[in-house]
Short mmCIF file of C-alpha atoms in Angstrom, two decimals:
data_model
loop_
_atom_site.label_atom_id
_atom_site.label_comp_id
_atom_site.label_asym_id
_atom_site.label_seq_id
_atom_site.Cartn_x
_atom_site.Cartn_y
_atom_site.Cartn_z
CA MET J 27 -19.14 24.51 7.67
CA SER J 28 -16.54 23.36 5.24
CA ARG J 29 -17.63 21.87 1.90
CA MET J 30 -18.20 18.13 1.95
CA ILE J 31 -15.83 15.61 0.05
CA PRO J 32 -18.18 14.06 -2.54
CA PRO J 33 -18.31 10.29 -3.28
CA GLN J 34 -15.31 8.88 -5.15
CA ASN J 35 -16.03 8.74 -8.94
CA GLY J 36 -19.74 9.71 -8.40
CA ALA J 37 -20.13 6.51 -6.20
CA GLY J 38 -20.31 6.54 -2.33
CA ILE J 39 -19.09 4.00 0.02
CA SER J 40 -22.64 3.05 0.92
CA SER J 41 -22.19 -0.46 -0.71
CA ALA J 42 -18.82 -0.82 1.08
CA LEU J 43 -20.50 -0.04 4.47
CA SER J 44 -22.24 -3.25 4.32
CA THR J 45 -18.96 -5.43 4.01
CA HIS J 46 -16.67 -3.63 6.42
CA THR J 47 -16.68 -1.38 9.42
CA ARG J 48 -13.42 0.73 8.90
CA PHE J 49 -12.05 2.43 5.76
CA ILE J 50 -9.05 4.42 5.09
CA VAL J 51 -9.76 7.43 2.90
CA THR J 52 -6.71 9.24 1.22
CA LEU J 53 -7.11 12.74 -0.05
CA ARG J 54 -5.03 14.73 -2.39
CA SER J 55 -5.29 18.53 -2.79
CA LYS J 56 -6.49 19.77 -6.07
CA LEU J 57 -4.38 22.90 -5.76
CA ARG J 58 -1.21 21.47 -4.23
CA PRO J 59 -0.77 17.79 -5.58
CA SER J 60 2.09 17.21 -3.13
CA GLU J 61 -0.39 17.58 -0.22
CA TYR J 62 -2.07 14.53 1.12
CA HIS J 63 -4.42 13.74 4.01
CA SER J 64 -5.57 10.30 5.29
CA LEU J 65 -8.74 9.90 7.26
CA ILE J 66 -10.22 6.84 8.90
CA VAL J 67 -14.06 6.10 8.69
CA PHE J 68 -15.60 3.98 11.52
CA ARG J 69 -18.93 2.41 10.94
CA LEU J 70 -20.35 1.13 14.34
CA SER J 71 -23.96 0.35 13.64
CA ALA J 72 -24.84 -3.19 12.44
CA LEU J 73 -26.43 -3.12 9.02
CA SER J 74 -28.34 -6.18 7.78
CA ASP J 75 -28.40 -6.97 4.03
CA SER J 76 -31.74 -5.48 3.63
CA GLU J 77 -30.63 -2.35 5.55
CA SER J 78 -27.32 -1.87 3.91
CA GLU J 79 -28.64 0.10 1.00
CA ALA J 80 -32.27 0.94 1.50
CA ASN J 81 -32.04 2.39 5.04
CA LEU J 82 -28.48 3.92 4.93
CA ALA J 83 -29.85 7.41 4.99
CA HIS J 84 -31.74 7.03 8.33
CA ASP J 85 -30.36 9.20 10.95
CA ASP J 86 -29.87 6.37 13.32
CA HIS J 87 -27.44 4.72 10.94
CA ALA J 88 -25.73 8.07 10.04
CA SER J 89 -25.21 8.89 13.50
CA GLN J 90 -23.12 5.71 13.91
CA ILE J 91 -20.45 6.60 11.13
CA PHE J 92 -17.42 8.74 12.24
CA ALA J 93 -14.44 10.12 10.48
CA MET J 94 -11.28 11.57 11.82
CA GLU J 95 -7.71 11.86 11.19
CA SER J 96 -5.88 8.50 10.72
CA THR J 97 -3.01 9.01 12.87
CA CYS J 98 -2.67 9.80 16.74
CA PRO J 99 -1.89 13.33 17.33
CA HIS J 100 0.35 12.29 20.36
CA LEU J 101 3.36 10.38 18.39
CA GLY J 102 1.62 9.62 15.00
CA ALA J 103 0.45 5.99 15.60
CA ASP J 104 -1.86 4.42 13.15
CA LEU J 105 -5.63 4.59 14.44
CA SER J 106 -6.89 2.09 11.98
CA HIS J 107 -6.80 -0.52 14.66
CA ALA J 108 -7.88 1.58 17.57
CA ASP J 109 -10.23 0.12 20.11
CA ILE J 110 -13.67 1.72 20.28
CA GLU J 111 -14.95 2.14 23.89
CA ASP J 112 -18.25 3.39 25.23
CA THR J 113 -17.30 5.67 28.12
CA ASP J 114 -19.20 8.04 30.34
CA VAL J 115 -18.44 10.74 28.17
CA GLY J 116 -19.29 9.00 24.97
CA LEU J 117 -17.64 6.79 22.30
CA VAL J 118 -13.83 7.07 22.04
CA ALA J 119 -11.23 5.72 19.79
CA VAL J 120 -8.13 4.47 21.98
CA CYS J 121 -4.76 4.64 20.43
CA PRO J 122 -3.17 1.27 20.54
CA TRP J 123 0.42 2.61 21.36
CA HIS J 124 -0.13 4.49 24.63
CA ARG J 125 -3.84 4.20 25.17
CA TYR J 126 -4.75 7.95 24.60
CA ASP J 127 -8.48 8.22 23.97
CA PHE J 128 -10.22 10.58 21.60
CA ASP J 129 -13.87 11.36 21.28
CA LEU J 130 -15.09 10.12 17.93
CA ARG J 131 -17.54 13.28 17.64
CA THR J 132 -15.27 15.98 19.03
CA GLY J 133 -11.88 14.65 18.90
CA TYR J 134 -10.99 15.78 22.43
CA SER J 135 -8.91 13.67 24.68
CA GLU J 136 -8.78 13.56 28.45
CA THR J 137 -4.98 14.12 27.86
CA GLY J 138 -5.66 17.48 26.57
CA LEU J 139 -4.77 16.54 23.00
CA LYS J 140 -7.32 17.02 20.23
CA ALA J 141 -7.58 14.66 17.08
CA CYS J 142 -9.35 16.33 13.93
CA THR J 143 -12.83 14.99 13.34
CA TYR J 144 -15.07 15.53 10.38
CA ARG J 145 -18.67 15.56 10.00
CA VAL J 146 -20.42 12.64 8.09
CA GLU J 147 -23.61 13.19 5.97
CA ILE J 148 -25.59 10.49 4.06
CA ARG J 149 -27.22 11.95 1.12
CA ALA J 150 -29.66 10.51 -1.20
CA ASP J 151 -28.91 10.81 -5.08
CA GLU J 152 -32.36 10.83 -6.43
CA ALA J 153 -31.15 10.54 -9.91
CA LYS J 154 -29.17 7.23 -9.23
CA GLY J 155 -31.67 6.03 -6.62
CA GLU J 156 -29.08 5.40 -4.16
CA GLU J 157 -27.23 6.96 -0.98
CA ALA J 158 -23.79 7.99 -0.46
CA VAL J 159 -21.57 8.98 2.29
CA TRP J 160 -20.25 12.51 2.15
CA ILE J 161 -17.28 13.67 4.59
CA GLU J 162 -16.60 17.08 5.78
CA SER J 163 -13.45 18.46 3.99
CA PRO J 164 -10.29 19.33 5.92
CA SER J 165 -9.83 23.12 5.58
CA GLY J 166 -7.55 24.78 3.01
CA ALA J 167 -5.72 23.10 -0.06
CA GLY J 168 -8.25 24.36 -2.52
CA GLY J 169 -10.22 21.43 -2.33
CA TRP J 170 -9.70 17.88 -2.07
CA GLU J 171 -9.96 14.67 -4.28
CA VAL J 172 -10.51 11.21 -3.00
CA VAL J 173 -7.50 9.05 -4.47
CA GLU J 174 -7.91 5.84 -2.37
CA LEU J 175 -10.81 4.37 -0.43
CA ARG J 176 -10.21 0.91 0.91
CA PRO J 177 -11.21 -1.28 4.00
CA VAL J 178 -8.60 -1.15 6.57
CA SER J 179 -8.32 -4.92 6.60
CA GLU J 180 -10.27 -8.09 6.53
CA ASP J 181 -10.08 -7.86 10.47
CA PHE J 182 -13.01 -5.57 10.08
CA ALA J 183 -15.07 -7.58 7.53
CA ASP J 184 -18.85 -7.67 8.25
CA PRO J 185 -19.71 -10.39 8.84
CA PRO J 186 -16.09 -11.61 9.50
CA HIS J 187 -14.77 -13.99 6.99
CA ALA J 188 -11.60 -15.45 5.58
CA SER J 189 -11.54 -15.30 1.83
CA PRO J 190 -8.39 -16.50 0.46
CA LEU J 191 -9.14 -14.06 -2.50
CA ASN J 192 -9.07 -11.08 -0.08
CA ASN J 193 -6.32 -11.94 2.28
CA GLY J 194 -4.20 -14.54 0.56
CA GLN J 195 -4.52 -17.01 3.27
CA SER J 196 -5.98 -20.50 3.76
CA SER J 197 -7.32 -22.28 6.64
CA GLU J 198 -4.30 -24.16 6.94
CA GLY J 199 -2.19 -20.97 7.36
CA VAL J 200 0.70 -19.68 5.09
CA VAL J 201 1.16 -21.64 1.93
CA GLY J 202 4.40 -23.71 2.27
CA VAL J 203 5.39 -22.96 5.84
CA SER J 204 4.37 -25.06 8.91
CA PRO J 205 3.40 -23.26 12.02
CA SER J 206 6.40 -25.11 13.77
CA ILE J 207 8.79 -23.85 11.42
CA ILE J 208 7.42 -20.19 11.89
CA ALA J 209 7.60 -20.53 15.83
CA GLU J 210 10.99 -22.08 15.78
CA HIS J 211 12.59 -19.24 13.64
CA MET J 212 10.48 -16.35 14.83
CA PRO J 213 12.28 -14.03 17.24
CA GLU J 214 10.15 -11.01 18.04
CA PRO J 215 12.04 -7.82 17.11
CA LYS J 216 11.27 -4.79 19.38
CA THR J 217 11.26 -2.20 16.69
CA LEU J 218 9.75 -1.83 13.14
CA MET J 219 13.17 -1.39 11.54
CA GLU J 220 14.57 -4.54 13.20
CA TYR J 221 11.62 -6.37 11.90
CA ALA J 222 12.29 -5.02 8.32
CA VAL J 223 15.85 -6.20 8.61
CA LEU J 224 14.73 -9.71 9.77
CA ILE J 225 12.07 -9.97 6.92
CA LEU J 226 14.89 -8.84 4.37
CA ASN J 227 17.12 -11.52 5.51
CA THR J 228 14.39 -14.19 5.31
CA ALA J 229 15.04 -16.66 2.33
CA ASP J 230 11.99 -18.81 2.65
CA ALA J 231 9.19 -17.04 0.70
CA GLY J 232 6.39 -18.43 2.87
CA LEU J 233 8.09 -17.42 5.99
CA LYS J 234 8.78 -13.83 4.63
CA VAL J 235 4.99 -13.43 4.02
CA GLU J 236 4.22 -14.69 7.51
CA ARG J 237 6.56 -12.24 9.22
CA THR J 238 5.35 -9.54 6.96
CA ARG J 239 1.82 -10.20 8.27
CA ARG J 240 3.06 -10.30 11.92
CA ALA J 241 5.11 -7.17 11.76
CA ALA J 242 2.24 -5.21 10.24
CA SER J 243 -0.28 -6.46 12.73
CA ALA J 244 2.01 -5.77 15.54
CA PHE J 245 2.68 -2.26 14.36
CA ARG J 246 -0.97 -1.44 13.87
CA THR J 247 -2.21 -2.89 17.18
CA GLY J 248 0.45 -1.32 19.27
CA LYS J 249 2.42 -4.62 20.16
CA LEU J 250 5.32 -2.93 18.22
CA LYS J 251 5.44 0.67 19.59
CA SER J 252 8.72 1.80 18.41
CA ILE J 253 9.89 2.54 14.72
CA GLY J 254 13.47 2.12 15.87
CA ARG J 255 14.87 5.36 14.72
CA SER J 256 16.77 6.02 17.83
CA GLU J 257 18.45 2.72 17.94
CA ALA J 258 21.22 1.20 15.96
CA LEU J 259 20.19 -1.66 13.87
CA SER J 260 21.78 -5.02 15.18
CA ARG J 261 22.76 -5.69 11.59
CA PRO J 262 22.30 -3.67 8.38
CA PRO J 263 19.76 -4.54 5.51
CA PRO J 264 21.35 -7.08 3.15
CA ASP J 265 22.89 -5.86 -0.24
CA VAL J 266 20.62 -8.47 -1.90
CA PRO J 267 17.88 -10.54 0.16
CA PRO J 268 18.62 -14.08 0.00
CA ARG J 269 16.65 -16.66 -1.82
CA GLU J 270 15.89 -20.35 -1.03
CA GLU J 271 18.67 -22.61 -2.63
CA SER J 272 15.93 -24.27 -4.90
CA MET J 273 15.29 -21.04 -6.73
CA GLN J 274 16.92 -21.00 -10.31
CA ILE J 275 18.13 -17.30 -10.55
CA VAL J 276 19.54 -16.22 -13.90
CA GLN J 277 20.11 -13.15 -15.73
CA PRO J 278 17.03 -11.25 -16.92
CA GLY J 279 17.55 -12.18 -20.64
CA LYS J 280 17.77 -15.97 -19.76
CA VAL J 281 14.34 -16.42 -17.97
CA THR J 282 11.66 -18.86 -19.27
CA LYS J 283 9.80 -17.43 -22.13
CA ARG J 284 6.39 -16.27 -21.32
CA GLY J 285 4.30 -16.02 -24.45
CA LYS J 286 0.97 -14.16 -24.64
CA ALA J 287 -1.13 -16.25 -22.26
CA GLY J 288 -2.76 -18.34 -25.07
CA SER J 289 -1.90 -21.63 -23.63
CA LEU J 290 -1.58 -23.14 -20.02
CA LYS J 291 2.11 -23.10 -20.31
CA SER J 292 2.33 -19.61 -21.17
CA ARG J 293 -0.11 -18.56 -18.42
CA ILE J 294 1.77 -20.50 -15.86
CA ALA J 295 5.04 -18.74 -17.18
CA ILE J 296 3.41 -15.36 -16.89
CA LEU J 297 2.02 -16.01 -13.35
CA HIS J 298 5.38 -17.37 -12.17
CA ALA J 299 7.15 -14.29 -13.40
CA LEU J 300 4.61 -12.01 -11.48
CA ALA J 301 4.96 -14.05 -8.12
CA ASN J 302 8.93 -13.44 -8.56
CA ILE J 303 8.37 -9.70 -8.90
CA GLU J 304 5.86 -9.70 -5.89
CA GLN J 305 8.49 -11.55 -3.75
CA TRP J 306 11.03 -8.65 -4.64
CA ALA J 307 8.41 -6.16 -4.06
CA ILE J 308 7.90 -7.45 -0.41
CA ASP J 309 11.63 -6.91 0.16
CA LEU J 310 11.39 -3.37 -1.52
CA ALA J 311 8.75 -2.13 1.00
CA TRP J 312 10.69 -3.39 3.91
CA ASP J 313 13.99 -2.22 2.54
CA ILE J 314 12.79 1.46 2.40
CA ILE J 315 11.83 1.42 5.92
CA ALA J 316 15.02 -0.35 7.04
CA ARG J 317 17.48 1.57 4.73
CA PHE J 318 15.91 5.04 4.94
CA GLY J 319 13.96 4.95 8.20
CA ASN J 320 16.57 7.41 9.91
CA GLU J 321 16.42 9.79 7.02
CA ARG J 322 15.96 13.33 7.91
CA VAL J 323 14.66 15.99 5.51
CA ASN J 324 15.75 19.56 6.35
CA GLY J 325 16.39 18.35 9.78
CA GLU J 326 13.00 16.76 10.27
CA PRO J 327 12.48 13.01 10.62
CA LEU J 328 10.27 11.12 8.27
CA PRO J 329 6.43 11.27 9.79
CA PRO J 330 4.93 8.02 11.16
CA GLN J 331 2.56 7.88 8.20
CA PHE J 332 5.62 7.27 5.86
CA PHE J 333 6.05 3.98 7.92
CA SER J 334 2.38 3.03 7.99
CA ASP J 335 2.13 3.38 4.18
CA TRP J 336 5.06 1.09 3.46
CA VAL J 337 4.00 -1.28 5.94
CA LYS J 338 0.64 -1.36 4.07
CA VAL J 339 2.47 -1.73 0.79
CA GLY J 340 4.60 -4.66 2.16
CA GLU J 341 1.39 -6.47 3.42
CA ASP J 342 -0.25 -6.08 0.03
CA GLU J 343 2.88 -7.41 -1.75
CA SER J 344 2.74 -10.53 0.48
CA LYS J 345 -0.97 -10.99 -0.39
CA HIS J 346 -0.30 -10.71 -3.99
CA PHE J 347 2.51 -13.33 -3.87
CA THR J 348 0.52 -15.73 -1.82
CA LEU J 349 -2.52 -15.41 -4.29
CA LEU J 350 -0.17 -16.03 -7.19
CA ARG J 351 1.65 -18.86 -5.54
CA ARG J 352 -1.66 -20.52 -4.68
CA ARG J 353 -2.91 -20.03 -8.29
CA LEU J 354 0.17 -21.76 -9.61
CA GLU J 355 -0.62 -24.80 -7.31
CA GLU J 356 -4.15 -24.84 -8.49
CA MET J 357 -2.77 -24.99 -12.12
CA GLY J 358 -0.58 -28.04 -11.32
CA THR J 359 2.75 -26.46 -10.60
CA PHE J 360 4.63 -24.70 -7.95
CA TYR J 361 6.65 -21.40 -7.40
CA GLY J 362 10.13 -22.29 -8.15
CA SER J 363 9.29 -24.47 -11.15
CA HIS J 364 10.73 -21.75 -13.56
CA THR J 365 13.84 -19.54 -13.71
CA VAL J 366 13.68 -16.14 -12.10
CA HIS J 367 15.82 -13.07 -12.15
CA ALA J 368 16.61 -10.25 -9.72
CA GLY J 369 16.57 -7.40 -12.19
CA LEU J 370 14.30 -5.39 -10.04
CA TRP J 371 16.80 -5.41 -7.10
CA GLU J 372 19.59 -4.13 -9.48
CA SER J 373 17.40 -0.74 -9.32
CA ALA J 374 17.15 -0.90 -5.69
CA GLN J 375 21.00 -1.31 -5.45
CA THR J 376 21.38 1.66 -7.84
CA THR J 377 19.25 3.79 -5.49
CA SER J 378 20.46 2.44 -2.21
CA THR J 379 21.81 5.83 -1.03
CA SER J 380 18.95 8.22 -2.14
CA LEU J 381 15.36 8.15 -0.90
CA SER J 382 14.32 10.52 -3.61
CA ALA J 383 15.96 8.14 -6.33
CA ARG J 384 14.35 5.07 -4.61
CA LEU J 385 10.86 6.52 -4.68
CA CYS J 386 11.39 7.51 -8.25
CA ILE J 387 12.98 4.63 -9.90
CA ILE J 388 11.05 1.75 -8.10
CA HIS J 389 7.72 3.14 -7.32
CA LEU J 390 7.15 5.86 -10.05
CA VAL J 391 9.07 4.18 -12.88
CA HIS J 392 8.95 0.29 -12.35
CA GLU J 393 5.59 0.05 -10.52
CA ALA J 394 4.01 2.73 -12.63
CA ARG J 395 5.08 0.52 -15.68
CA GLY J 396 2.88 -2.21 -14.20
CA LEU J 397 -0.18 0.04 -14.39
CA ASP J 398 0.64 0.22 -18.21
CA VAL J 399 0.88 -3.53 -18.75
CA ASN J 400 -1.53 -5.05 -16.32
CA PRO J 401 -4.71 -4.27 -18.24
CA THR J 402 -3.16 -6.09 -21.41
CA THR J 403 -2.25 -9.12 -19.33
CA ILE J 404 -5.78 -9.37 -17.74
CA ALA J 405 -7.39 -9.00 -21.08
CA ARG J 406 -5.31 -11.86 -22.41
CA PHE J 407 -6.20 -14.10 -19.41
CA LYS J 408 -9.97 -13.31 -20.12
CA LEU J 409 -9.61 -14.18 -23.72
CA ALA J 410 -8.14 -17.58 -22.63
CA GLY J 411 -11.08 -18.19 -20.27
CA ASP J 412 -8.92 -18.26 -17.17
CA LEU J 413 -11.29 -16.21 -14.96
CA GLU J 414 -9.77 -17.41 -11.76
CA SER J 415 -6.26 -15.97 -12.54
CA VAL J 416 -8.16 -12.79 -13.74
CA ARG J 417 -9.68 -12.27 -10.32
CA VAL J 418 -6.18 -12.37 -8.76
CA LEU J 419 -4.70 -10.13 -11.35
CA GLU J 420 -7.52 -7.57 -10.92
CA ILE J 421 -6.91 -7.47 -7.13
CA ILE J 422 -3.11 -6.85 -7.67
CA HIS J 423 -3.74 -4.09 -10.33
CA HIS J 424 -6.22 -2.34 -7.98
CA ASP J 425 -3.57 -2.34 -5.03
CA GLU J 426 -0.82 -1.37 -7.43
CA VAL J 427 -2.44 2.02 -8.14
CA THR J 428 -2.43 2.74 -4.44
CA HIS J 429 1.40 1.68 -4.28
CA VAL J 430 2.12 4.30 -7.06
CA THR J 431 -0.02 6.75 -5.05
CA ALA J 432 2.41 6.22 -1.99
CA GLY J 433 5.39 6.61 -4.19
CA HIS J 434 4.04 9.93 -5.43
CA ARG J 435 2.97 11.04 -1.94
CA TRP J 436 6.38 10.52 -0.27
CA PHE J 437 8.32 11.72 -3.35
CA THR J 438 6.34 15.11 -3.56
CA TYR J 439 6.51 15.32 0.28
CA LEU J 440 10.42 15.32 -0.18
CA CYS J 441 10.20 17.82 -2.91
CA SER J 442 7.93 20.17 -0.82
CA LYS J 443 10.38 20.09 2.16
CA LEU J 444 13.29 20.71 0.05
CA ASP J 445 11.56 23.42 -2.02
CA VAL J 446 12.36 21.72 -5.49
CA ASP J 447 9.91 21.23 -8.33
CA PRO J 448 8.58 17.51 -8.49
CA ILE J 449 8.54 17.17 -12.12
CA VAL J 450 11.97 18.59 -12.69
CA THR J 451 13.41 16.61 -9.95
CA PHE J 452 11.67 13.34 -11.03
CA ARG J 453 12.95 13.86 -14.57
CA LYS J 454 16.56 14.34 -13.20
CA GLU J 455 16.28 11.37 -10.99
CA VAL J 456 15.38 9.10 -13.95
CA ARG J 457 18.06 10.52 -16.08
CA ASP J 458 20.63 9.63 -13.34
CA HIS J 459 19.40 6.55 -12.03
CA PHE J 460 17.63 4.61 -14.98
CA SER J 461 18.71 3.22 -18.13
CA GLY J 462 16.74 3.66 -21.32
CA ALA J 463 13.44 5.41 -22.36
CA LEU J 464 10.33 5.30 -20.45
CA LYS J 465 8.29 3.41 -22.97
CA GLY J 466 4.50 3.55 -23.71
CA PRO J 467 1.81 3.01 -24.37
CA PHE J 468 0.94 4.54 -20.95
CA ASN J 469 -2.12 4.04 -18.92
CA GLU J 470 -2.80 7.71 -18.37
CA GLU J 471 -6.04 7.11 -16.47
CA ASP J 472 -4.63 5.02 -13.77
CA ARG J 473 -1.26 6.99 -13.56
CA ARG J 474 -3.35 10.15 -13.18
CA LYS J 475 -5.24 8.45 -10.36
CA ALA J 476 -1.72 7.75 -8.54
CA GLY J 477 -0.75 11.63 -9.19
CA MET J 478 1.45 10.95 -12.25
CA THR J 479 0.61 13.37 -15.01
CA PRO J 480 2.15 13.00 -18.37
CA ASP J 481 4.60 15.85 -17.85
CA PHE J 482 6.32 13.72 -15.22
CA TYR J 483 7.10 10.68 -17.80
CA LYS J 484 6.62 11.69 -21.42
CA ASP J 485 9.62 11.90 -23.62
CA LEU J 486 11.87 10.76 -20.98
CA GLN J 487 15.12 8.97 -21.42
CA GLY J 488 17.24 7.28 -18.67
CA GLU J 489 20.99 7.98 -19.17
CA LEU J 490 22.58 5.58 -16.44
CA GLY J 491 25.66 4.04 -17.86
CA SER J 492 25.60 6.31 -21.10
CA VAL J 493 28.91 7.67 -22.18
CA HIS J 494 28.89 11.25 -23.30
CA PRO J 495 31.41 12.53 -25.65
CA ARG J 496 33.52 15.35 -24.43
CA GLY J 497 33.36 18.82 -26.04
#
């Protein structure tokens, strides 16, 4: 019996079990930080409010919680949206791509394949007076730490709901886009990479969000079964994704002054600037799929989990954009009322030919910098009494930690495959593809959660554009 993975930060997922029925658990090796492992947890029993905590440890509830690897062993499809069916041989998860079924207890399939499954225990913590879910640990790796624990999506909320704060949608649909426009301009691509190019070429922000949601849903549920690596793209990803003509795009130094959130005008300017960043972030998630999807590392194609992770990042960024856009409207203004810049995309262009550089500069420099500044922004909005904006900003910050984690996961994956040191390689990529020093103060706690220890980024200077004297 392998050791069990303890609850995250001393707190189990017992409280989450009362709100959702499926969760993604991402693990990182304590011995080899470049090694990650993703599990999916299914809860099949219905828990009433009174049962969700007090009775969680009962055997009948524990027997209805299952853990297995998050991807299908056939071709790597995401199992987060697998159908659960009760068959003659027991409960099975059915892969959405090719309908392969896997026993939730044993992992065996009638096809002869086997998915890894992990024993689940619910243990009482008498000191804290609560119960927590413990999951059998994958073998090897010198022990694992939980670096991400999140519901799969609001599709599995229990009971079902449509909270705008959770999914960024309103009952009327996507902010700023009518269903007729979506239908009229929505050809359905046949591969994930073609979908990525379509989204990148979409100027309308609301339509970009809707297409992102449709692509993510189609990929997870098996309606989009091909990544598209074996097919030539009908058109390449754009050098710069287009924007609506009404957007006022200026140089980074010419944007509207934001202030420190002490006034309504300042808070609007800050939220508008963040919405602009989130719109570019949607494009960056899809660009890494479209531009680098055919990448081979030591002759091997990128694994399906790479694509699942960046689809999730793109979906998160679209949620963030929608929440910020709606918040601006609640404050009496609109997205597009202020000038914006494309500074973030300049780094995308600088790293357009190197997946390693892209992961480092966009996700482990720029996005990690967001982890440093977000807490200060949140504190300023709290001081101003703008608690609705605080709730939005806290959602964004929580998600961004997982995005930096994704950057670390796939950068260290490349380094492992190429047998190079991640820290040495990161520092070289920053010197070659970034201009200026990585400035503190650093949010070391959240950076560590994402895998970024100080030896990655302390005392590091980008030298892009620098002129070195000869001699």
